[in-house]
Amino acid sequence: MITGSAVYHVVEAMAPLYTAAALGFASVRWLKAFSAEQCAGINHFVAIYAVPVLIFQMVSTNNPYAMNGRLVAADTLQKAVMLIGLMAWAAWESRPSRRRGSKVSASSASPLQWVVTAFSVSALPNTIIMGVPLLGGMYGPVSKELMKQIVVMQFCVWYNVVIFIYEYMAARRAATALDGVSAKISPGSPGAETPPEKIAPSANGSAAERAHEVTVNIEITEIVPASTAQKGVTDDSTTTAFAEEGSTGEDAKAAAAKEEAAPPAPKTAPSVGHIALKAGKKVLKIPNTYASFLGLIWSLIAFKCGIKMPKIIDDSLFTIQTTAVGLSMFASGTFIARQSRFVPCGYTIASMSMVLKFLIGPVVMLLASLAIGMHGTLLHIAVVQAALPLAVTSFVYAEEYKVHADIMSTGVILGIFISLPVTTVYYILLGL
């Protein structure tokens, strides 16, 4: 049964989060203390330093030899089912556009963006900040270690999957932009001549054209002499034709020079495997990957040999990790303050995200837990933790990669408000 003291502990955990978010909102909306670039710098610090240190601390202090196999299996199955289902939807959604050959505008979101957003909203809960005090009041102190195990799996596996999808989309956008520039430089018709002034990008060109200006200049250097040489050969052949009637040797040379001067065919776009390999290499260089695997290696050694982290290192890491949650909520507040309305994604999308978070996610977890064979208190804990609000770390990554950060910020802010009554309902229903 949920006691009054348990509810008070939940409020104790919620109040600091809203304090940081409110301070960030006021600092940008009313005090004008931070510019957009400075807000981006705060979020970048959280993504590059604070969150990786928090990941290392959580993973390194978890005993991998005492993890609950059924809970981990049910959690993994739930997230895998959600991700596979969303990927299948994305593949089905992209088929009509490929069949019709229609071009998707830059302003429209690709299916992969909705995949990573829906997966983060529905399957990555805030298990530590909200889960530990809430489930501790419902099911006792045993839930704390179980929550930590779910967090470790999120940090070691699922956040790396999310970052890989972000990096894949970024690599695909870069490849598409490069292919578009190459198409402008190298026309498709073999005999077409493109003046240099039409090849060079304009001052108002896109960011991708400016980024590949060096490539454009190299292509111009190669094309211009060829065109000049073609013109010279044509002039020579004309002179020879007037001087020596019936001569065909120079005409043949002119035709060969014109054939050699033809611009190269446009390059084909990189394959999916090439883009995925490029994204995978980028993920291996991100601090989150290092933090999760170094933390896992340390925990395997520490709990096997009974050693502890040196205090000087532990205190240094603790100083940085304590900034992760507070600055994440602060960054969420600054993001909302820079929008034109308090619910930046709109009420329709916000409602859909709440359905994903508090209905579809817990139901899939219930089915996955039953399939694994869980029952009793362990089953209840698994379902209730799936109904916890969206993890604030998901907003940090969404803002870092500029993919549906409005939906993530709304999910974090509104989710914390809604989570207490929703989890209470699940607690009552599961106890019947």
mmCIF file of N, CA and C in Angstrom, residues 138-184:
data_model
loop_
_atom_site.group_PDB
_atom_site.id
_atom_site.type_symbol
_atom_site.label_atom_id
_atom_site.label_comp_id
_atom_site.label_asym_id
_atom_site.label_seq_id
_atom_site.Cartn_x
_atom_site.Cartn_y
_atom_site.Cartn_z
ATOM 1 N N MET A 138 6.089 1.548 -2.869
ATOM 2 C CA MET A 138 5.097 0.539 -3.244
ATOM 3 C C MET A 138 5.533 -0.872 -2.863
ATOM 4 N N TYR A 139 6.798 -1.207 -3.150
ATOM 5 C CA TYR A 139 7.234 -2.595 -3.025
ATOM 6 C C TYR A 139 8.435 -2.791 -2.106
ATOM 7 N N GLY A 140 8.887 -1.724 -1.452
ATOM 8 C CA GLY A 140 9.971 -1.886 -0.496
ATOM 9 C C GLY A 140 11.347 -1.674 -1.120
ATOM 10 N N PRO A 141 12.394 -1.820 -0.313
ATOM 11 C CA PRO A 141 13.758 -1.530 -0.775
ATOM 12 C C PRO A 141 14.271 -2.479 -1.843
ATOM 13 N N VAL A 142 13.637 -3.641 -2.039
ATOM 14 C CA VAL A 142 14.115 -4.576 -3.057
ATOM 15 C C VAL A 142 14.017 -3.977 -4.452
ATOM 16 N N SER A 143 13.109 -3.019 -4.638
ATOM 17 C CA SER A 143 12.918 -2.437 -5.969
ATOM 18 C C SER A 143 14.090 -1.555 -6.379
ATOM 19 N N LYS A 144 14.865 -1.042 -5.426
ATOM 20 C CA LYS A 144 15.972 -0.141 -5.761
ATOM 21 C C LYS A 144 17.006 -0.834 -6.626
ATOM 22 N N GLU A 145 17.449 -2.024 -6.222
ATOM 23 C CA GLU A 145 18.442 -2.749 -7.002
ATOM 24 C C GLU A 145 17.889 -3.182 -8.350
ATOM 25 N N LEU A 146 16.609 -3.526 -8.394
ATOM 26 C CA LEU A 146 16.006 -3.911 -9.666
ATOM 27 C C LEU A 146 15.948 -2.729 -10.628
ATOM 28 N N MET A 147 15.649 -1.538 -10.116
ATOM 29 C CA MET A 147 15.650 -0.345 -10.958
ATOM 30 C C MET A 147 17.044 -0.059 -11.509
ATOM 31 N N LYS A 148 18.038 -0.271 -10.691
ATOM 32 C CA LYS A 148 19.412 -0.021 -11.113
ATOM 33 C C LYS A 148 19.815 -0.967 -12.238
ATOM 34 N N GLN A 149 19.347 -2.211 -12.167
ATOM 35 C CA GLN A 149 19.668 -3.177 -13.216
ATOM 36 C C GLN A 149 19.057 -2.765 -14.555
ATOM 37 N N ILE A 150 17.841 -2.248 -14.518
ATOM 38 C CA ILE A 150 17.206 -1.785 -15.757
ATOM 39 C C ILE A 150 17.949 -0.580 -16.322
ATOM 40 N N VAL A 151 18.392 0.315 -15.441
ATOM 41 C CA VAL A 151 19.148 1.489 -15.891
ATOM 42 C C VAL A 151 20.455 1.067 -16.548
ATOM 43 N N VAL A 152 21.129 0.077 -15.967
ATOM 44 C CA VAL A 152 22.396 -0.396 -16.535
ATOM 45 C C VAL A 152 22.179 -0.939 -17.941
ATOM 46 N N MET A 153 21.107 -1.692 -18.143
ATOM 47 C CA MET A 153 20.814 -2.207 -19.482
ATOM 48 C C MET A 153 20.499 -1.073 -20.458
ATOM 49 N N GLN A 154 19.804 -0.061 -19.990
ATOM 50 C CA GLN A 154 19.528 1.083 -20.857
ATOM 51 C C GLN A 154 20.818 1.769 -21.276
ATOM 52 N N PHE A 155 21.707 2.007 -20.338
ATOM 53 C CA PHE A 155 22.941 2.717 -20.643
ATOM 54 C C PHE A 155 23.884 1.887 -21.506
ATOM 55 N N CYS A 156 23.996 0.605 -21.228
ATOM 56 C CA CYS A 156 24.952 -0.234 -21.955
ATOM 57 C C CYS A 156 24.461 -0.615 -23.342
ATOM 58 N N VAL A 157 23.154 -0.766 -23.519
ATOM 59 C CA VAL A 157 22.631 -1.288 -24.782
ATOM 60 C C VAL A 157 21.765 -0.260 -25.502
ATOM 61 N N TRP A 158 20.695 0.157 -24.861
ATOM 62 C CA TRP A 158 19.635 0.835 -25.609
ATOM 63 C C TRP A 158 19.952 2.276 -25.946
ATOM 64 N N TYR A 159 20.647 2.989 -25.082
ATOM 65 C CA TYR A 159 21.037 4.347 -25.463
ATOM 66 C C TYR A 159 22.070 4.331 -26.577
ATOM 67 N N ASN A 160 22.919 3.306 -26.617
ATOM 68 C CA ASN A 160 23.854 3.178 -27.738
ATOM 69 C C ASN A 160 23.108 2.889 -29.033
ATOM 70 N N VAL A 161 22.024 2.106 -28.962
ATOM 71 C CA VAL A 161 21.195 1.869 -30.143
ATOM 72 C C VAL A 161 20.554 3.178 -30.618
ATOM 73 N N VAL A 162 20.045 3.960 -29.664
ATOM 74 C CA VAL A 162 19.426 5.241 -30.017
ATOM 75 C C VAL A 162 20.452 6.175 -30.669
ATOM 76 N N ILE A 163 21.643 6.249 -30.093
ATOM 77 C CA ILE A 163 22.678 7.119 -30.658
ATOM 78 C C ILE A 163 23.099 6.635 -32.039
ATOM 79 N N PHE A 164 23.143 5.314 -32.228
ATOM 80 C CA PHE A 164 23.476 4.780 -33.556
ATOM 81 C C PHE A 164 22.448 5.235 -34.592
ATOM 82 N N ILE A 165 21.165 5.209 -34.247
ATOM 83 C CA ILE A 165 20.133 5.659 -35.189
ATOM 84 C C ILE A 165 20.299 7.146 -35.487
ATOM 85 N N TYR A 166 20.593 7.938 -34.454
ATOM 86 C CA TYR A 166 20.851 9.364 -34.685
ATOM 87 C C TYR A 166 22.030 9.557 -35.636
ATOM 88 N N GLU A 167 23.121 8.841 -35.389
ATOM 89 C CA GLU A 167 24.308 8.979 -36.230
ATOM 90 C C GLU A 167 24.044 8.472 -37.645
ATOM 91 N N TYR A 168 23.238 7.429 -37.771
ATOM 92 C CA TYR A 168 22.903 6.911 -39.104
ATOM 93 C C TYR A 168 22.140 7.967 -39.901
ATOM 94 N N MET A 169 21.169 8.612 -39.251
ATOM 95 C CA MET A 169 20.413 9.657 -39.948
ATOM 96 C C MET A 169 21.320 10.824 -40.334
ATOM 97 N N ALA A 170 22.246 11.197 -39.449
ATOM 98 C CA ALA A 170 23.168 12.292 -39.764
ATOM 99 C C ALA A 170 24.079 11.920 -40.927
ATOM 100 N N ALA A 171 24.591 10.680 -40.943
ATOM 101 C CA ALA A 171 25.458 10.239 -42.038
ATOM 102 C C ALA A 171 24.685 10.176 -43.352
ATOM 103 N N ARG A 172 23.431 9.753 -43.294
ATOM 104 C CA ARG A 172 22.626 9.680 -44.521
ATOM 105 C C ARG A 172 22.325 11.070 -45.060
ATOM 106 N N ARG A 173 22.051 12.028 -44.164
ATOM 107 C CA ARG A 173 21.824 13.402 -44.630
ATOM 108 C C ARG A 173 23.077 13.970 -45.276
ATOM 109 N N ALA A 174 24.242 13.692 -44.683
ATOM 110 C CA ALA A 174 25.496 14.192 -45.258
ATOM 111 C C ALA A 174 25.746 13.564 -46.626
ATOM 112 N N ALA A 175 25.482 12.252 -46.763
ATOM 113 C CA ALA A 175 25.682 11.582 -48.042
ATOM 114 C C ALA A 175 24.720 12.107 -49.098
ATOM 115 N N THR A 176 23.488 12.379 -48.697
ATOM 116 C CA THR A 176 22.506 12.914 -49.633
ATOM 117 C C THR A 176 22.900 14.312 -50.100
ATOM 118 N N ALA A 177 23.383 15.126 -49.172
ATOM 119 C CA ALA A 177 23.822 16.479 -49.543
ATOM 120 C C ALA A 177 25.012 16.431 -50.492
ATOM 121 N N LEU A 178 25.965 15.529 -50.234
ATOM 122 C CA LEU A 178 27.135 15.396 -51.094
ATOM 123 C C LEU A 178 26.737 14.907 -52.472
ATOM 124 N N ASP A 179 25.780 13.972 -52.533
ATOM 125 C CA ASP A 179 25.304 13.461 -53.809
ATOM 126 C C ASP A 179 24.604 14.551 -54.599
ATOM 127 N N GLY A 180 23.873 15.438 -53.891
ATOM 128 C CA GLY A 180 23.208 16.542 -54.573
ATOM 129 C C GLY A 180 24.195 17.518 -55.172
ATOM 130 N N VAL A 181 25.297 17.801 -54.469
ATOM 131 C CA VAL A 181 26.328 18.694 -54.995
ATOM 132 C C VAL A 181 27.008 18.080 -56.194
ATOM 133 N N SER A 182 27.301 16.767 -56.142
ATOM 134 C CA SER A 182 27.940 16.082 -57.264
ATOM 135 C C SER A 182 27.047 16.100 -58.491
ATOM 136 N N ALA A 183 25.727 15.959 -58.262
ATOM 137 C CA ALA A 183 24.793 15.985 -59.387
ATOM 138 C C ALA A 183 24.777 17.357 -60.050
ATOM 139 N N LYS A 184 24.932 18.427 -59.256
ATOM 140 C CA LYS A 184 24.969 19.765 -59.833
ATOM 141 C C LYS A 184 26.248 19.987 -60.624
#
